[in-house]
Amino acid sequence: MDDDFIQIKETKQERVYKNFEIFSFIRRNENSENPTLSFINNLNNEIKNFLEFLKPTNEEIILRKFMTEKIKNIIIQDVKEINQRDNKKNQISDLHVQKKDQKKKRNSKKNSQQKIDEPSVHCFGSYETGLFLPGSDIDMTLFTENTDALRHLQYTLSKNPLIFSKSIIFLSKAKIPILRFMDICHFRYDLCLNQETGLLQTAFIKKELEKCPNMKYFIIFIKYFLKTRELNESRRGGLFSYAQIIMIMNFFNLHPMIQKGIKILPNLAVLLLDFFQLYGQDFSYQNATICFDGYKPKENSQFLSIEDPVCYDDIANPNRFFDEKIKISSRQEKESKRNLNDGGSSNSSNNHNGSSDLGYPVTNMSAIKDVFFNSFKIMSNLSKYKLGDKFIVLPLWIKIGKYELNWRQNVQHFYEEIVVKNRI
C-alpha cells in the first residue's frame, strides 16, 4: 500500500536559481560620447528622444484632421437623410389619420417641422487634446434626437467607400452603445450617441494643459508605458487614459519641486522615478481617494479610488466649457452616467453606488502598482552605478515596437496618396 503514495522525499528536488546581472538586460551605446554624463541625464536624453519619436508627424496631423472631417461630414449627411426619411414616413402616416380633422393636420405639420433637428458630431478624448499615440482611436459623439441613429449608421457607413465595411461593429448591448469602424487610412473611430461627459472631460484636460503645457510629455510617456503592458483598457481592468491623467495631475499639483517652478523637460527622468515611487510604493491606496489637486478620505472598498473633477459641475450647463450649440438632455446624460460600466465609454466610470469614481473599473490596479514599483526599483538601483551614457537603459521601462514603426510608414504612404495626390 505504501507504493500507492508518492513519498515527499522522492518528489523533493533541489531548485537551481541563477542570478542575472542587470547589465545582461541592457546593451552598449555604440554612440557613447560622454562617459562622465550622469545616469539621470542620460536617461532623460533617452526619454526625450523616445518622446520625439512618438510625436505625430506633420503628415499624420494633417491626415488625421483631413479624414476626421470627412468622416464627420459623412455621418452628419447620413443622419440628415435618415431623419428626412423618418419625417416623411411620419407625415404620410399622419395624413391617413388626420384627413377628418384639418385642425389636427395643421398641428401635425408644426410638430413635424419642430422634430427636424440639426445633427452635429464632436470629437473628444486624445485626438482633441493632442495626447494620442500612434494608431490611437478617434472618439466621437453624435448629437441627434434620433435614438436609432447608430443602428442606421451601421448600415449606411458599410456602403461608404472611405470605410472598411468589415471593420464596423455596433456594441448595442453596452450601457453606452458604441459604433466602431475603421477608415481606409486605418484610423479607428469610436462613435457614441448624445454623450456630453467626454466633451466636458476633454475641455477640462485642455484647460489644465494650458496651465502646464509640458505635462503632455509626461502623460504620453505613461500612456505608452501602460499600453505596451496591456494595462490601459478599462474593460480588462486597466488604468484607462482619463484616470491616468487625473493621477498625473494630482502628482504635478502636489510635487514640491514642480510647485517651486522646476522645468519639466530637463527633469522628466527624475519626475518619472518619483511618480513610480509614489504610486508603486508610498501611496496609501487603502485610506485615500486621489483628487486632481489633493486627497480625501476613502469611502469605498475598491482598490483604487479617483475623484472625477468634472462630475461635480452642472451637467445641464455645458456652455461652461464649450460651444453653446452642443445641447443634450440633462436627464438622459445623468442616467447614462449612472449606468456606465466598462462595457461602454472608457472616458469615465461610476461605482456601484452611483457616485462618480474613476477607480471603480480599474480592477487590475494591484498589478499596475507592482509594475510601477518594479520600474522604480530597477532604475533607481541602476542609477547607483556610474555608467554615463555607456548603456542604453530606457528599454528597461519601454521600447519601440514594430507596430509604431509600421504605422509611421503607413501614414506617410496614405498622406501622399490621399492628401498630396488626392486619390480618394
XYZ file of C-alpha atoms in Angstrom:
424
model
C 0.000 0.000 0.000
C 2.931 2.288 0.640
C 3.737 2.025 -3.050
C 0.451 3.752 -3.862
C 1.690 7.016 -2.369
C 4.485 9.222 -3.558
C 6.842 9.968 -0.756
C 7.649 13.601 -0.128
C 11.370 12.841 -0.100
C 11.136 11.401 -3.607
C 9.407 14.493 -5.022
C 11.698 16.955 -3.361
C 14.179 18.355 -5.840
C 16.778 20.985 -5.399
C 15.874 24.070 -7.372
C 18.757 25.808 -9.001
C 18.417 29.570 -9.106
C 20.559 31.578 -11.457
C 21.421 35.184 -10.790
C 21.279 37.595 -13.695
C 23.094 40.871 -13.581
C 21.088 43.851 -14.666
C 23.653 44.551 -17.380
C 22.531 41.423 -19.217
C 19.241 43.226 -19.985
C 20.721 46.408 -21.428
C 23.008 46.951 -24.375
C 26.015 49.087 -25.017
C 25.570 52.519 -26.504
C 27.698 52.444 -29.648
C 27.401 56.216 -29.968
C 28.711 56.917 -26.487
C 30.390 60.308 -26.403
C 30.281 61.452 -22.794
C 31.151 58.796 -20.187
C 31.078 61.467 -17.466
C 27.397 62.215 -18.123
C 25.240 61.441 -15.096
C 22.942 58.433 -15.267
C 19.823 60.555 -14.775
C 20.785 62.983 -17.526
C 21.477 60.093 -19.885
C 18.090 58.538 -19.069
C 16.456 61.911 -19.556
C 18.021 62.256 -23.008
C 16.752 58.807 -23.977
C 13.243 59.680 -22.793
C 13.235 62.931 -24.782
C 14.422 61.112 -27.924
C 11.719 58.499 -27.418
C 9.017 61.145 -26.988
C 10.259 62.881 -30.109
C 9.665 59.630 -31.987
C 6.156 59.260 -30.534
C 5.324 62.819 -31.501
C 2.972 62.748 -34.505
C 4.495 63.946 -37.743
C 3.010 66.895 -39.601
C 1.769 64.419 -42.207
C -0.115 62.409 -39.589
C -1.665 65.528 -38.041
C -2.863 66.729 -41.438
C -4.079 63.276 -42.489
C -5.940 62.679 -39.215
C -7.681 66.026 -39.456
C -8.479 65.512 -43.137
C -10.030 62.071 -42.610
C -11.797 63.073 -39.392
C -13.552 65.963 -41.120
C -14.514 63.658 -43.993
C -15.989 61.099 -41.585
C -17.847 63.769 -39.587
C -19.435 65.139 -42.761
C -20.399 61.643 -43.888
C -22.073 60.898 -40.549
C -23.960 64.210 -40.484
C -25.159 63.799 -44.063
C -26.282 60.206 -43.445
C -28.167 61.169 -40.281
C -29.886 64.058 -42.073
C -31.058 61.699 -44.815
C -32.228 59.174 -42.217
C -34.157 61.873 -40.351
C -35.739 63.159 -43.557
C -36.942 59.665 -44.457
C -38.352 59.178 -40.975
C -40.146 62.537 -41.112
C -41.697 61.700 -44.483
C -42.957 58.399 -43.107
C -44.451 60.190 -40.110
C -46.140 62.781 -42.325
C -47.674 60.100 -44.562
C -48.896 58.252 -41.508
C -50.375 61.442 -40.071
C -52.194 62.247 -43.326
C -54.124 58.973 -43.203
C -55.192 59.551 -39.634
C -55.920 63.268 -39.774
C -57.885 63.752 -43.010
C -61.049 64.089 -40.962
C -59.696 66.876 -38.835
C -57.988 69.799 -40.610
C -57.029 71.421 -37.344
C -55.096 68.354 -36.262
C -53.450 68.304 -39.654
C -52.098 71.849 -39.208
C -50.793 70.998 -35.754
C -49.163 67.899 -37.167
C -47.246 69.947 -39.730
C -45.969 72.223 -36.986
C -44.873 69.284 -34.869
C -43.132 67.546 -37.765
C -41.193 70.720 -38.531
C -40.119 71.001 -34.918
C -38.877 67.406 -34.909
C -36.307 68.091 -37.621
C -33.080 68.536 -35.674
C -29.648 69.517 -36.892
C -27.260 66.644 -36.079
C -23.712 67.504 -35.061
C -20.573 65.433 -34.469
C -17.859 66.415 -31.998
C -14.511 64.815 -31.209
C -13.252 64.268 -27.684
C -10.517 62.323 -25.938
C -6.886 62.028 -27.034
C -7.464 63.290 -30.578
C -8.986 66.530 -29.337
C -6.397 67.063 -26.580
C -3.439 66.113 -28.807
C -2.403 63.333 -26.400
C -2.760 60.492 -28.892
C -0.247 57.717 -29.577
C 0.486 56.193 -32.987
C -2.650 54.329 -34.032
C -4.860 55.781 -31.283
C -8.625 55.703 -31.806
C -10.601 58.844 -32.576
C -13.513 59.288 -30.154
C -16.650 60.994 -31.442
C -20.120 61.718 -30.163
C -23.149 62.336 -32.358
C -25.829 64.713 -31.093
C -29.234 63.987 -32.577
C -32.790 63.321 -31.420
C -32.829 60.094 -33.440
C -32.133 57.442 -30.817
C -31.665 54.756 -33.502
C -29.052 56.756 -35.411
C -26.153 54.407 -34.630
C -28.112 51.380 -35.812
C -28.948 53.116 -39.089
C -25.358 54.310 -39.498
C -24.129 50.754 -39.156
C -25.800 50.063 -42.498
C -25.139 53.362 -44.317
C -21.446 53.524 -43.378
C -20.903 49.991 -44.672
C -21.784 51.306 -48.146
C -19.295 54.173 -47.997
C -16.019 53.630 -49.914
C -13.996 55.526 -47.281
C -14.797 52.939 -44.606
C -13.893 49.263 -44.369
C -17.299 47.596 -44.154
C -15.927 44.557 -42.307
C -14.488 46.795 -39.597
C -17.907 48.080 -38.471
C -19.008 46.773 -35.081
C -22.073 48.021 -33.237
C -21.816 47.387 -29.496
C -25.541 47.748 -28.978
C -25.658 45.804 -25.705
C -23.235 48.099 -23.907
C -24.688 50.538 -21.384
C -23.463 53.279 -23.680
C -23.760 51.867 -27.232
C -20.740 52.470 -29.451
C -20.310 52.154 -33.208
C -16.732 51.199 -34.084
C -15.240 51.323 -37.552
C -12.024 51.976 -39.469
C -11.418 54.193 -42.484
C -9.214 53.421 -45.494
C -6.207 55.069 -43.795
C -6.559 52.635 -40.869
C -7.708 55.315 -38.439
C -10.166 53.752 -35.989
C -13.248 55.538 -34.667
C -15.498 55.082 -31.641
C -18.838 56.822 -32.186
C -21.319 57.206 -29.332
C -24.659 58.992 -29.139
C -25.510 62.150 -27.173
C -22.687 61.737 -24.660
C -21.644 65.036 -23.141
C -19.359 63.648 -20.450
C -16.395 63.035 -22.744
C -16.607 66.583 -24.078
C -16.599 68.048 -20.578
C -13.630 65.907 -19.556
C -11.740 66.858 -22.712
C -12.372 70.558 -22.099
C -11.154 70.157 -18.518
C -7.915 68.468 -19.665
C -7.243 71.145 -22.287
C -7.804 73.834 -19.687
C -5.277 72.231 -17.305
C -2.729 71.671 -20.088
C -2.830 75.393 -20.829
C -1.522 75.959 -17.295
C 1.275 73.382 -17.685
C 1.871 72.561 -21.387
C 4.880 70.297 -20.760
C 2.750 67.941 -18.676
C 1.652 66.425 -22.009
C 5.059 64.732 -22.421
C 4.657 63.041 -19.059
C 1.116 61.932 -19.925
C 2.131 60.487 -23.299
C 5.010 58.544 -21.725
C 2.780 56.972 -19.058
C 0.107 56.175 -21.671
C 2.622 54.305 -23.802
C 4.177 52.669 -20.733
C 0.826 51.125 -19.747
C -0.317 50.406 -23.300
C 2.697 48.194 -24.073
C 1.837 46.131 -20.986
C -1.878 45.965 -21.911
C -2.771 47.696 -18.648
C -4.609 50.666 -20.157
C -8.077 49.338 -21.023
C -10.924 49.559 -18.529
C -12.710 46.536 -19.988
C -9.697 44.471 -18.886
C -9.443 46.157 -15.506
C -6.693 48.503 -16.670
C -5.988 52.137 -15.884
C -7.732 53.970 -18.715
C -6.482 57.267 -20.133
C -8.677 59.712 -18.242
C -7.889 58.075 -14.880
C -4.177 58.160 -15.760
C -4.394 61.879 -16.478
C -6.124 62.690 -13.166
C -3.418 60.740 -11.290
C -0.718 62.648 -13.174
C -2.437 65.978 -12.459
C -2.530 65.024 -8.786
C 1.197 64.253 -8.919
C 2.020 67.553 -10.640
C -0.186 69.651 -8.361
C 1.383 68.221 -5.196
C 5.021 67.683 -6.201
C 7.064 70.253 -4.219
C 9.705 70.789 -6.912
C 7.122 71.308 -9.648
C 5.282 73.782 -7.453
C 8.564 75.665 -6.995
C 8.868 76.011 -10.760
C 11.224 73.187 -11.740
C 11.493 72.765 -15.526
C 9.691 69.627 -16.699
C 11.611 68.554 -19.814
C 15.137 68.580 -18.302
C 13.822 66.588 -15.313
C 11.493 64.016 -16.886
C 13.590 61.072 -15.654
C 13.595 62.280 -12.046
C 9.874 63.040 -12.125
C 9.038 59.634 -13.601
C 11.054 57.929 -10.872
C 9.148 59.971 -8.284
C 5.833 59.072 -9.936
C 6.636 55.338 -9.933
C 7.794 55.555 -6.324
C 4.650 57.384 -5.231
C 2.068 55.128 -6.870
C 4.178 51.964 -6.692
C 5.361 52.177 -3.099
C 4.358 55.167 -0.980
C 0.711 55.936 -1.714
C -1.871 54.544 0.725
C -4.485 53.037 -1.589
C -6.441 51.712 1.404
C -7.059 55.094 3.010
C -7.082 57.845 0.393
C -9.046 58.934 -2.666
C -6.998 60.638 -5.370
C -8.255 64.070 -6.432
C -6.689 66.094 -9.186
C -5.447 68.688 -6.679
C -5.162 66.685 -3.451
C -6.539 63.750 -1.453
C -9.552 62.994 0.697
C -10.539 60.082 2.974
C -11.592 56.978 1.070
C -15.242 55.954 1.400
C -15.351 52.669 -0.543
C -13.680 49.262 -0.538
C -12.290 49.192 -4.072
C -8.500 49.107 -4.506
C -8.243 52.409 -6.383
C -10.398 55.462 -5.777
C -10.156 58.540 -8.025
C -12.478 61.512 -7.868
C -13.628 62.881 -11.220
C -13.400 66.695 -11.009
C -15.802 67.118 -13.926
C -18.670 65.221 -12.314
C -19.251 67.973 -9.756
C -20.036 70.503 -12.441
C -23.612 71.037 -13.587
C -24.044 68.593 -16.464
C -27.017 70.631 -17.681
C -24.788 73.652 -18.258
C -22.312 72.550 -20.941
C -21.679 76.147 -22.017
C -19.249 76.480 -19.135
C -16.704 74.576 -21.187
C -17.653 74.551 -24.857
C -19.809 75.895 -27.653
C -23.396 76.789 -26.880
C -24.742 74.788 -29.807
C -23.959 71.477 -28.087
C -27.177 70.577 -26.314
C -28.299 67.406 -24.593
C -30.980 66.214 -22.252
C -29.696 66.536 -18.692
C -31.868 63.650 -17.559
C -30.607 61.340 -20.310
C -26.956 62.185 -19.622
C -27.258 61.659 -15.875
C -28.998 58.335 -16.441
C -26.199 57.236 -18.778
C -23.603 58.232 -16.193
C -25.350 56.167 -13.525
C -25.469 53.124 -15.774
C -21.984 53.457 -17.240
C -19.718 50.447 -16.848
C -16.583 49.163 -18.510
C -18.574 47.914 -21.500
C -19.190 51.463 -22.624
C -17.071 54.551 -22.953
C -13.588 54.415 -21.471
C -13.554 58.089 -20.545
C -15.430 57.928 -17.262
C -16.713 55.336 -14.833
C -19.100 55.186 -11.910
C -19.114 52.966 -8.860
C -21.870 50.701 -7.651
C -23.418 53.433 -5.519
C -23.901 55.703 -8.499
C -21.405 58.307 -7.277
C -18.527 59.288 -9.502
C -15.338 57.266 -9.002
C -12.934 56.656 -11.856
C -11.208 53.847 -9.980
C -14.212 51.523 -9.961
C -13.446 49.618 -13.209
C -9.673 49.515 -12.531
C -9.757 46.030 -11.021
C -6.163 45.307 -12.042
C -4.625 48.174 -10.086
C -2.713 45.805 -7.817
C -0.732 44.543 -10.820
C -0.258 48.105 -12.088
C 1.072 49.107 -8.665
C 3.605 46.253 -8.855
C 4.702 47.376 -12.318
C 5.221 50.920 -11.036
C 7.191 49.613 -8.047
C 9.437 47.357 -10.146
C 10.077 50.176 -12.608
C 11.146 52.426 -9.764
C 13.388 49.827 -8.101
C 15.182 48.618 -11.214
C 16.049 52.105 -12.452
C 16.925 53.524 -9.039
C 19.262 50.566 -8.399
C 20.907 51.043 -11.781
C 21.426 54.729 -11.046
C 23.914 53.769 -8.318
C 26.439 52.785 -10.981
C 28.462 55.481 -12.714
C 27.533 54.453 -16.233
C 27.465 57.770 -18.035
C 25.991 57.068 -21.455
C 27.798 53.734 -21.949
C 24.496 51.826 -21.942
C 21.019 52.331 -23.399
C 18.804 51.944 -20.340
C 15.320 53.097 -21.412
C 14.344 49.586 -22.680
C 14.184 48.573 -19.016
C 10.997 50.663 -18.983
C 9.768 50.709 -22.559
C 10.863 50.077 -26.109
C 9.551 50.880 -29.544
C 7.577 48.066 -31.152
C 7.136 47.106 -34.788
C 3.604 48.491 -34.753
C 4.801 52.063 -34.243
C 7.441 51.748 -36.965
C 4.932 50.293 -39.437
C 2.395 52.964 -38.503
C 4.795 55.739 -39.440
C 5.369 54.158 -42.858
C 1.637 53.678 -43.480
C 0.836 57.263 -42.531
C 3.416 58.582 -44.965
C 2.011 56.377 -47.737
C -1.617 57.411 -47.153
C -0.651 61.068 -46.835
C 0.955 61.034 -50.269
C -1.922 59.113 -51.856
C -4.852 60.952 -50.283
C -3.685 64.442 -49.367
C -0.976 65.097 -51.957
C -2.328 63.146 -54.936
C -5.999 63.488 -53.909
C -6.757 59.848 -54.701
C -9.891 59.490 -52.647
